[in-house]
Structure formats: C-alpha cells, structure tokens
Tab-separated table of C-alpha atoms and ligand atoms in Angstrom:
chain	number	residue	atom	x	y	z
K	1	UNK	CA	49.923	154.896	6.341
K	2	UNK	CA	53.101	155.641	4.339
K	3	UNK	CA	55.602	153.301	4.660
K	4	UNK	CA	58.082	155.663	6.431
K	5	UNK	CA	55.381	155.975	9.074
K	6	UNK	CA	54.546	152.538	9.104
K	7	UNK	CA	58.495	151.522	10.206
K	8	UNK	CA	58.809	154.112	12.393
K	9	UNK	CA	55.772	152.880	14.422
K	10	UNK	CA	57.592	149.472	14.231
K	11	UNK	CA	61.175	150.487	15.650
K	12	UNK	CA	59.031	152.982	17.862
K	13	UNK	CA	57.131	150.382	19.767
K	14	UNK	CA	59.544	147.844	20.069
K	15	UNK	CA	62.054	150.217	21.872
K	16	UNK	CA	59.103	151.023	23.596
K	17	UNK	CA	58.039	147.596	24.879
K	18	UNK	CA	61.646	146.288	24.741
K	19	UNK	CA	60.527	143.597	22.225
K	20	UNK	CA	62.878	142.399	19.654
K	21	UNK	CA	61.918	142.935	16.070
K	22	UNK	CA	62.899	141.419	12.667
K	23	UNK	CA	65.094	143.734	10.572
K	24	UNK	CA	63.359	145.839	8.756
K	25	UNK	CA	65.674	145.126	5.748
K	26	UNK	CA	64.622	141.522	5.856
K	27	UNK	CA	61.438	142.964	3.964
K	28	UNK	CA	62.439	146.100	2.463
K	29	UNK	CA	65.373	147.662	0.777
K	30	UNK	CA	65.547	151.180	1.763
K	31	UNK	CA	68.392	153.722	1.042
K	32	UNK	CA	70.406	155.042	3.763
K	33	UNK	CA	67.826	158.594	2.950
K	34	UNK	CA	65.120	156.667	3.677
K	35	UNK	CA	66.373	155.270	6.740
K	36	UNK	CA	66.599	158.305	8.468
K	37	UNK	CA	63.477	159.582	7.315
K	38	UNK	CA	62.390	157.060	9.734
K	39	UNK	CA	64.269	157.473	12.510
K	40	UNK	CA	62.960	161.299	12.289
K	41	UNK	CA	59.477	159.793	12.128
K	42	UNK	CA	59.959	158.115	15.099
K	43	UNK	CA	61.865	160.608	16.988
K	44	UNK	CA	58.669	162.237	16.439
K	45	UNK	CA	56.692	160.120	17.575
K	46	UNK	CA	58.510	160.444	21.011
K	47	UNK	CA	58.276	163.921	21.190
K	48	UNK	CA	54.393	163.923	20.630
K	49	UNK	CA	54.524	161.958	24.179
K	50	UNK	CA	56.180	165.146	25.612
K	51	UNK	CA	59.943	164.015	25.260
K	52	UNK	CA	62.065	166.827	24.302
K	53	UNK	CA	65.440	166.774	21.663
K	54	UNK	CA	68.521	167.376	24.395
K	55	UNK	CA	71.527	166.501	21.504
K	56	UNK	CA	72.429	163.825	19.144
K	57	UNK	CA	75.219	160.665	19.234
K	58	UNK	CA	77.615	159.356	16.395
K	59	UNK	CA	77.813	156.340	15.675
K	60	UNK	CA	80.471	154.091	14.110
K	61	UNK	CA	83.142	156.657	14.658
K	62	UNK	CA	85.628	154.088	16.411
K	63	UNK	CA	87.532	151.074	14.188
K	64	UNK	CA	86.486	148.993	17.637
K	65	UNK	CA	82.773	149.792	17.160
K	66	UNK	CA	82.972	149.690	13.461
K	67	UNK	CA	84.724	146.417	14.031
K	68	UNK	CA	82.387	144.732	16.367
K	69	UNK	CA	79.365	145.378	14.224
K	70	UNK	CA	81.030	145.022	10.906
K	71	UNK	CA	79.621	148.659	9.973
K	72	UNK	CA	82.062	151.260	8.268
K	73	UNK	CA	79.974	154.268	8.079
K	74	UNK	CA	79.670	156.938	10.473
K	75	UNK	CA	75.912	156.873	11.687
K	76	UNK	CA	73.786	159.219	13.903
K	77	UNK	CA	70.507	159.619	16.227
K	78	UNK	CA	68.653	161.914	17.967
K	79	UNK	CA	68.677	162.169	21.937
K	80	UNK	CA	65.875	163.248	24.042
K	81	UNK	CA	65.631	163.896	27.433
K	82	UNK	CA	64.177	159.874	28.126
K	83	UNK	CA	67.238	158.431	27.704
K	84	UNK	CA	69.143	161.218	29.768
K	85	UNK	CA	70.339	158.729	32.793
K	86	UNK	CA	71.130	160.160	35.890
K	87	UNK	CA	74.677	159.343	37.386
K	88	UNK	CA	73.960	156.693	40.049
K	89	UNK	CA	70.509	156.190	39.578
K	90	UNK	CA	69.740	152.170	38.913
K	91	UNK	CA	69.753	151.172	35.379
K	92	UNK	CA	66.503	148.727	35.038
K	93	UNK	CA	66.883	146.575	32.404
K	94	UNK	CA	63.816	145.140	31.831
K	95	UNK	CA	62.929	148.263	29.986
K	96	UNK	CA	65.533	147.293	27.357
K	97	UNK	CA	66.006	144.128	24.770
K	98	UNK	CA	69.531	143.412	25.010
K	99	UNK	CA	71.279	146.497	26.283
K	100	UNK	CA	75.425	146.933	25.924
K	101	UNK	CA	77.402	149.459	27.427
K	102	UNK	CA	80.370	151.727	25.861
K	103	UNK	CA	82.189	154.119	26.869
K	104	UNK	CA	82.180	158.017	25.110
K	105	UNK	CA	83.031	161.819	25.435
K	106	UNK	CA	80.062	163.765	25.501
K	107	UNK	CA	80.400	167.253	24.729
K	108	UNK	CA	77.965	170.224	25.919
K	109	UNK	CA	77.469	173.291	23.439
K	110	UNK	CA	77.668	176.598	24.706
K	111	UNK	CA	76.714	178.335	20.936
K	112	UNK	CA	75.334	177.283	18.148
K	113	UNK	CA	77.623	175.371	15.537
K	114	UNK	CA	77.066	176.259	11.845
K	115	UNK	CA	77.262	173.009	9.356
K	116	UNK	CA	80.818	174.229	8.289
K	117	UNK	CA	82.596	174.644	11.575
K	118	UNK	CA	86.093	173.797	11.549
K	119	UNK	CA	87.963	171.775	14.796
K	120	UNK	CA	88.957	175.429	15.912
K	121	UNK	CA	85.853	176.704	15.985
K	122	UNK	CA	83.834	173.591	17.610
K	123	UNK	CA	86.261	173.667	20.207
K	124	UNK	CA	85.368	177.352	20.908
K	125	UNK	CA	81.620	176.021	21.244
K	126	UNK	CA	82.221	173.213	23.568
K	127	UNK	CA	81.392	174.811	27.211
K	128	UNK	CA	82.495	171.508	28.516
K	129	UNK	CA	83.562	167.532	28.385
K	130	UNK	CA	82.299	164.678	30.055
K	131	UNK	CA	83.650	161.026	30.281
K	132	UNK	CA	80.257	159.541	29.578
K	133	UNK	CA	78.545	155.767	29.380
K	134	UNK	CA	76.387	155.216	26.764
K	135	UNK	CA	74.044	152.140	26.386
K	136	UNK	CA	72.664	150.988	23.620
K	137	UNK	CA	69.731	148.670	23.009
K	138	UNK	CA	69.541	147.295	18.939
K	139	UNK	CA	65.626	146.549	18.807
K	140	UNK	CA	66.910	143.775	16.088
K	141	UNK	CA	66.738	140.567	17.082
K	142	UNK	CA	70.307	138.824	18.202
K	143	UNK	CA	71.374	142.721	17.377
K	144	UNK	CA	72.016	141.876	13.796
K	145	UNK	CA	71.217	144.507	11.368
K	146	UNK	CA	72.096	146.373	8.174
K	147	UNK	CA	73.098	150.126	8.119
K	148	UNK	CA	69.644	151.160	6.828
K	149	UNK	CA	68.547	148.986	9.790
K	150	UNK	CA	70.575	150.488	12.374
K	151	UNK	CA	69.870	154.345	10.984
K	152	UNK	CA	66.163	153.400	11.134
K	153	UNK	CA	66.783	152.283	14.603
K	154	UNK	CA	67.947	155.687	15.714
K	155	UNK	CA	71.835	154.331	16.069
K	156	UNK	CA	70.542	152.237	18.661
K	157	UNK	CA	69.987	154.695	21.272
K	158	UNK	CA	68.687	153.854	24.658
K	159	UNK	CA	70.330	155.991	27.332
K	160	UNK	CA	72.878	158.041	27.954
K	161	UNK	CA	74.749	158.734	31.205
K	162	UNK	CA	77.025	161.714	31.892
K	163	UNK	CA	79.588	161.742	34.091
K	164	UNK	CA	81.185	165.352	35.811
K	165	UNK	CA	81.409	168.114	33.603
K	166	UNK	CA	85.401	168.909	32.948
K	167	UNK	CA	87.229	172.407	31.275
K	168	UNK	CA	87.261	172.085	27.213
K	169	UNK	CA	90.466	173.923	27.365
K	170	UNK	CA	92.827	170.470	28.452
K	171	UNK	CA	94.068	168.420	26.071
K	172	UNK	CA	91.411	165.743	25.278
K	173	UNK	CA	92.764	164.772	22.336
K	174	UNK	CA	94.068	161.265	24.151
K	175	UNK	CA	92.775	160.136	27.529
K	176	UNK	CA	93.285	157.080	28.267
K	177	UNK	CA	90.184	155.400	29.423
K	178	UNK	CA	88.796	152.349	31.259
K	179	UNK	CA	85.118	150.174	31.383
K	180	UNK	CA	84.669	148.355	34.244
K	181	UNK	CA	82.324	145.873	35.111
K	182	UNK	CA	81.701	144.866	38.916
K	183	UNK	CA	85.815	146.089	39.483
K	184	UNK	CA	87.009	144.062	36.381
K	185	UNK	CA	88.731	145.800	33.313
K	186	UNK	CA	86.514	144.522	30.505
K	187	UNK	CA	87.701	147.497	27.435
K	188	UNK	CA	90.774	149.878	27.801
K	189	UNK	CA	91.114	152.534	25.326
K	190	UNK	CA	91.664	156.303	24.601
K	191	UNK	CA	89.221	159.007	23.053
K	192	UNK	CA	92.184	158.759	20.192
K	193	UNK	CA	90.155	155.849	19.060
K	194	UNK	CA	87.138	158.130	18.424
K	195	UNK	CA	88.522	159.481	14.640
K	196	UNK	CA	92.342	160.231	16.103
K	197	UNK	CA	90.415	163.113	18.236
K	198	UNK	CA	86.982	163.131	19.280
K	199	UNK	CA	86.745	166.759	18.020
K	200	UNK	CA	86.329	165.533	14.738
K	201	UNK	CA	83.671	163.512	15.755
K	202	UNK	CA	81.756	167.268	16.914
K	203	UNK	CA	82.895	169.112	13.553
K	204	UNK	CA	81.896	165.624	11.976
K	205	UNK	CA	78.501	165.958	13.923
K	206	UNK	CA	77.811	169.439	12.991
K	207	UNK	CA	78.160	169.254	9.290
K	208	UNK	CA	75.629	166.347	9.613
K	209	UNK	CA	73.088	168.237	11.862
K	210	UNK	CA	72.838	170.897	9.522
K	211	UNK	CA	72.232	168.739	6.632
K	212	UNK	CA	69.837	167.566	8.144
K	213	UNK	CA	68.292	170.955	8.582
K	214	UNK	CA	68.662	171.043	12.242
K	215	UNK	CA	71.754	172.337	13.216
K	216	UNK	CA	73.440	172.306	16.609
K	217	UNK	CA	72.309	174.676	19.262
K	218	UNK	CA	73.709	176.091	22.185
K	219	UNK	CA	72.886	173.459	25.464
K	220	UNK	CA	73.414	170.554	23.256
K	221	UNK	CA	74.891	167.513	23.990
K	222	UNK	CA	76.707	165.360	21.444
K	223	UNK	CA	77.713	161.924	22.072
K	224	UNK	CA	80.961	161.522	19.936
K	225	UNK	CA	80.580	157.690	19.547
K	226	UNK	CA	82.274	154.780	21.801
K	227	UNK	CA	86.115	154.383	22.173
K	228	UNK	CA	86.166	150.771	22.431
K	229	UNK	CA	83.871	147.518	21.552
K	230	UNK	CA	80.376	147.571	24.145
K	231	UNK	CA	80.033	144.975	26.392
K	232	UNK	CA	76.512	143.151	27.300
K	233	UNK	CA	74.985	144.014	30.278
K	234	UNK	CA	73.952	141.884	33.114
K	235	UNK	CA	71.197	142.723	36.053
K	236	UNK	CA	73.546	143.288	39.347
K	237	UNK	CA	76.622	145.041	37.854
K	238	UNK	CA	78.534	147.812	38.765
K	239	UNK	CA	79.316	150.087	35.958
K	240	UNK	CA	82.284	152.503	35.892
K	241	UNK	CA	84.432	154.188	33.211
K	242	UNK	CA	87.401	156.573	33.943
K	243	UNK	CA	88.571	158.784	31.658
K	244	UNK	CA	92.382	159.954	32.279
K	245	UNK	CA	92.598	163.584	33.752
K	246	UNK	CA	88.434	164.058	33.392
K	247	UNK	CA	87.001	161.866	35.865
K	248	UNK	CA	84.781	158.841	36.154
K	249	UNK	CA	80.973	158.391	35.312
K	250	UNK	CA	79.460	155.128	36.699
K	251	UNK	CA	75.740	153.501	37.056
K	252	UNK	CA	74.419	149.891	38.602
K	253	UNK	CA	71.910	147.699	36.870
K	254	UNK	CA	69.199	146.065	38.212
K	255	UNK	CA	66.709	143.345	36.747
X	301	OOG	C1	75.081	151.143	16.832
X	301	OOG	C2	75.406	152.380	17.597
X	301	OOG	C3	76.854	152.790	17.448
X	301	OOG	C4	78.726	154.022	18.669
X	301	OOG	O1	79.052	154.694	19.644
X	301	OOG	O2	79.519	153.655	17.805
X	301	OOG	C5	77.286	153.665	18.559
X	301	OOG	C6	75.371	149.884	17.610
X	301	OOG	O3	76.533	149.580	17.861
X	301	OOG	O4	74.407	149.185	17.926
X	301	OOG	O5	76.547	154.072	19.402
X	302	MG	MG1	77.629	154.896	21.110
C-alpha cells in the first residue's frame, strides 16, 4: 500500500472509531501537497461507504482560530453528507474524540463558481446564508498537530450544523455574533473576523476548489471558517449561536 493510502486509512479509521491517533508528522515529513493527497484518499474512502461530497469548509481563516491553534495558513476539507447535522437533533458524542464547537457562516451555491471569481461575482452565486455551528473533532491526540497533520486530517471535520437559511442580498459583511453554552456567553464575535468579510473566505474557497480540480458547483455548501476560538464540548449542553440580523442555529449534546 502506498503511503498516501496507508495514512489515509489511519486518519480514516480513527475518525471512524473516535480513537485518538499519534500525529502523523511524528513519523513522517510530508509537504503540505502530500497532505492533501491524503485527505482526498480518505475522503474517498468515505464515499466508497455511500457518503456523498455536499461542500467544503476553510479553515484557519479567523486570527482567533489561527490563534488558538498557532496555525497561520488558510486550510480546507471536504464535507459529505455524514457530518450534515440536523438542527435540533442530539449531538452524541461518543462518536467523536474530543469534539469543540465554533461558530461560522455557511453559504449555499446557487451556480457554479469558476476558480477566478471575484467577491462580486461569488456573491451573485450565493442563493443564501446561514449562521451555522460547526464542530470539529482533531483525531490527534490532546489535538496537537502540524499543518500537514491537520490537512491530512481533513481540517478536522466532524459535523456541521446549519441554522435557517437567510437573503444573500443584506449586508453580512459584520454580524455580530454569539456562542452559547447551556445560556452562558462563552465567544462573542462578528463574521468581520472571518478575513474582514466572510466573502473572501467563498472567493478564497473557490480559487482553491478549482485547483484542486474540483471546482464549486451549484447546491454547495461552504463553511467559511469560525469567527471566534472553539470551545470543548461537554455531554448535557445546550448549544446556541446567534448571528445579528440572520438568526440562530442551535443543537444539544448527549453522552
Ligand atoms: C482545524 C480546523 C479549523 C476553522 O474554522 O478555522 C477550522 C482545527 O481548529 O482543528 O475549522
Ligand atoms: Mg471551522
């Protein structure tokens, strides 16, 4: 087995089982290339078991998240339909190693975006916005890990959670924006903290889809990275972000 192959199995199964794994960089230097050759090899693995590609999420596109890992590259994975999590629906977190939470913008496509799409034309493709959760797992022990590590890791995707779709056409540029645990204010933030607008995060996320030879289509959704720092999450809490003007999205864990 090639050594792509081999890693992807690796990062594969341990989001699989929820078991913590050793970085991979620990034992091997790979380039940042190389790193997302296995995250596609393991994406693929996935969709062999029937999942299906529903969008993609940046990474790293906040100074709080680029901060709180002590990563200051933008990074990106693939989303499937698995870790699509419907509003309300319990969160179980046995499923995951060491799951955070943090709130995002999701955007959903309503035509394709070409690789050099400027912020007036991705706006013209975005059918609509969400205020949206994300959650994130790292498969690394202690989630510690290099950039190869986290690429490799598919940007530490786990699940996704969308709140009520709002009209593109507002001003989005800065909503303010609160994450809630159980009724306490644990982040506050804006989507200004995603790159000054989280447009740029979509133009930013189209020029790296099609480099990566699959571009954006229409129906995609595209994650445009966390506002603030994640918090860890706990069995028993209450989960709620609200996004100024656009609405709330919320979820509840359980063990
Ligand atoms: C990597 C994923 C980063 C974001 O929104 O910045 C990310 C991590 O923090 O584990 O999802
Ligand atoms: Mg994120």
């Amino acid at each position: 087995m090639s050594l792509i192959l081999d890693l992807a199995a690796r990062v594969d199964e341990a989001a699989r089982t929820a078991t913590a794994i050793a970085q991979l960089s620990h034992e091997h230097t790979l380039s940042e290339a190389q790193a997302y050759e296995v995250q596609a090899a393991s994406i693929a693995r996935r969709l062999s078991r029937g999942e299906r590609r529903v969008g993609m999420k940046m990474g790293f596109t906040s100074r709080a998240k680029m901060q709180q890992m002590g990563v200051h590259d933008m990074i990106w994975g693939r989303l499937t339909d698995a870790m699509a999590v419907e509003e309300g629906a319990p969160v179980f977190l046995s499923r995951y190693v060491h799951p955070r939470v943090e709130p995002e913008i999701a955007f959903l496509l309503s035509r394709p975006l070409p690789g050099n799409a400027t912020l007036a034309e991705a706006l013209l493709a975005v059918e609509a916005i969400a205020p949206a959760l994300e959650i994130i797992d790292s498969r690394y022990a202690d989630f510690k890990f290099s950039l190869a590590d986290v690429i490799a890791d598919n940007a530490s995707s786990t699940g996704f959670v969308i709140g009520p779709w709002a009209d593109p056409t507002q001003d989005f540029s800065n909503l303010g924006l609160v994450l809630t645990l159980n009724g306490q204010p644990k982040q506050v933030g804006s989507t200004a903290g995603i790159l000054g607008h989280p447009l740029r995060s979509l133009v930013a996320a189209a020029r790296i889809c099609a480099a990566a030879g699959e571009p954006l289509q229409a129906g995609a959704i595209v994650m445009a990275g966390g506002a603030t720092a994640a918090e860890a999450l706990a069995p028993g809490v209450h989960v709620r972000c609200e996004m100024q003007h656009i609405g709330a999205v919320s979820f509840t864990t359980t063990e």
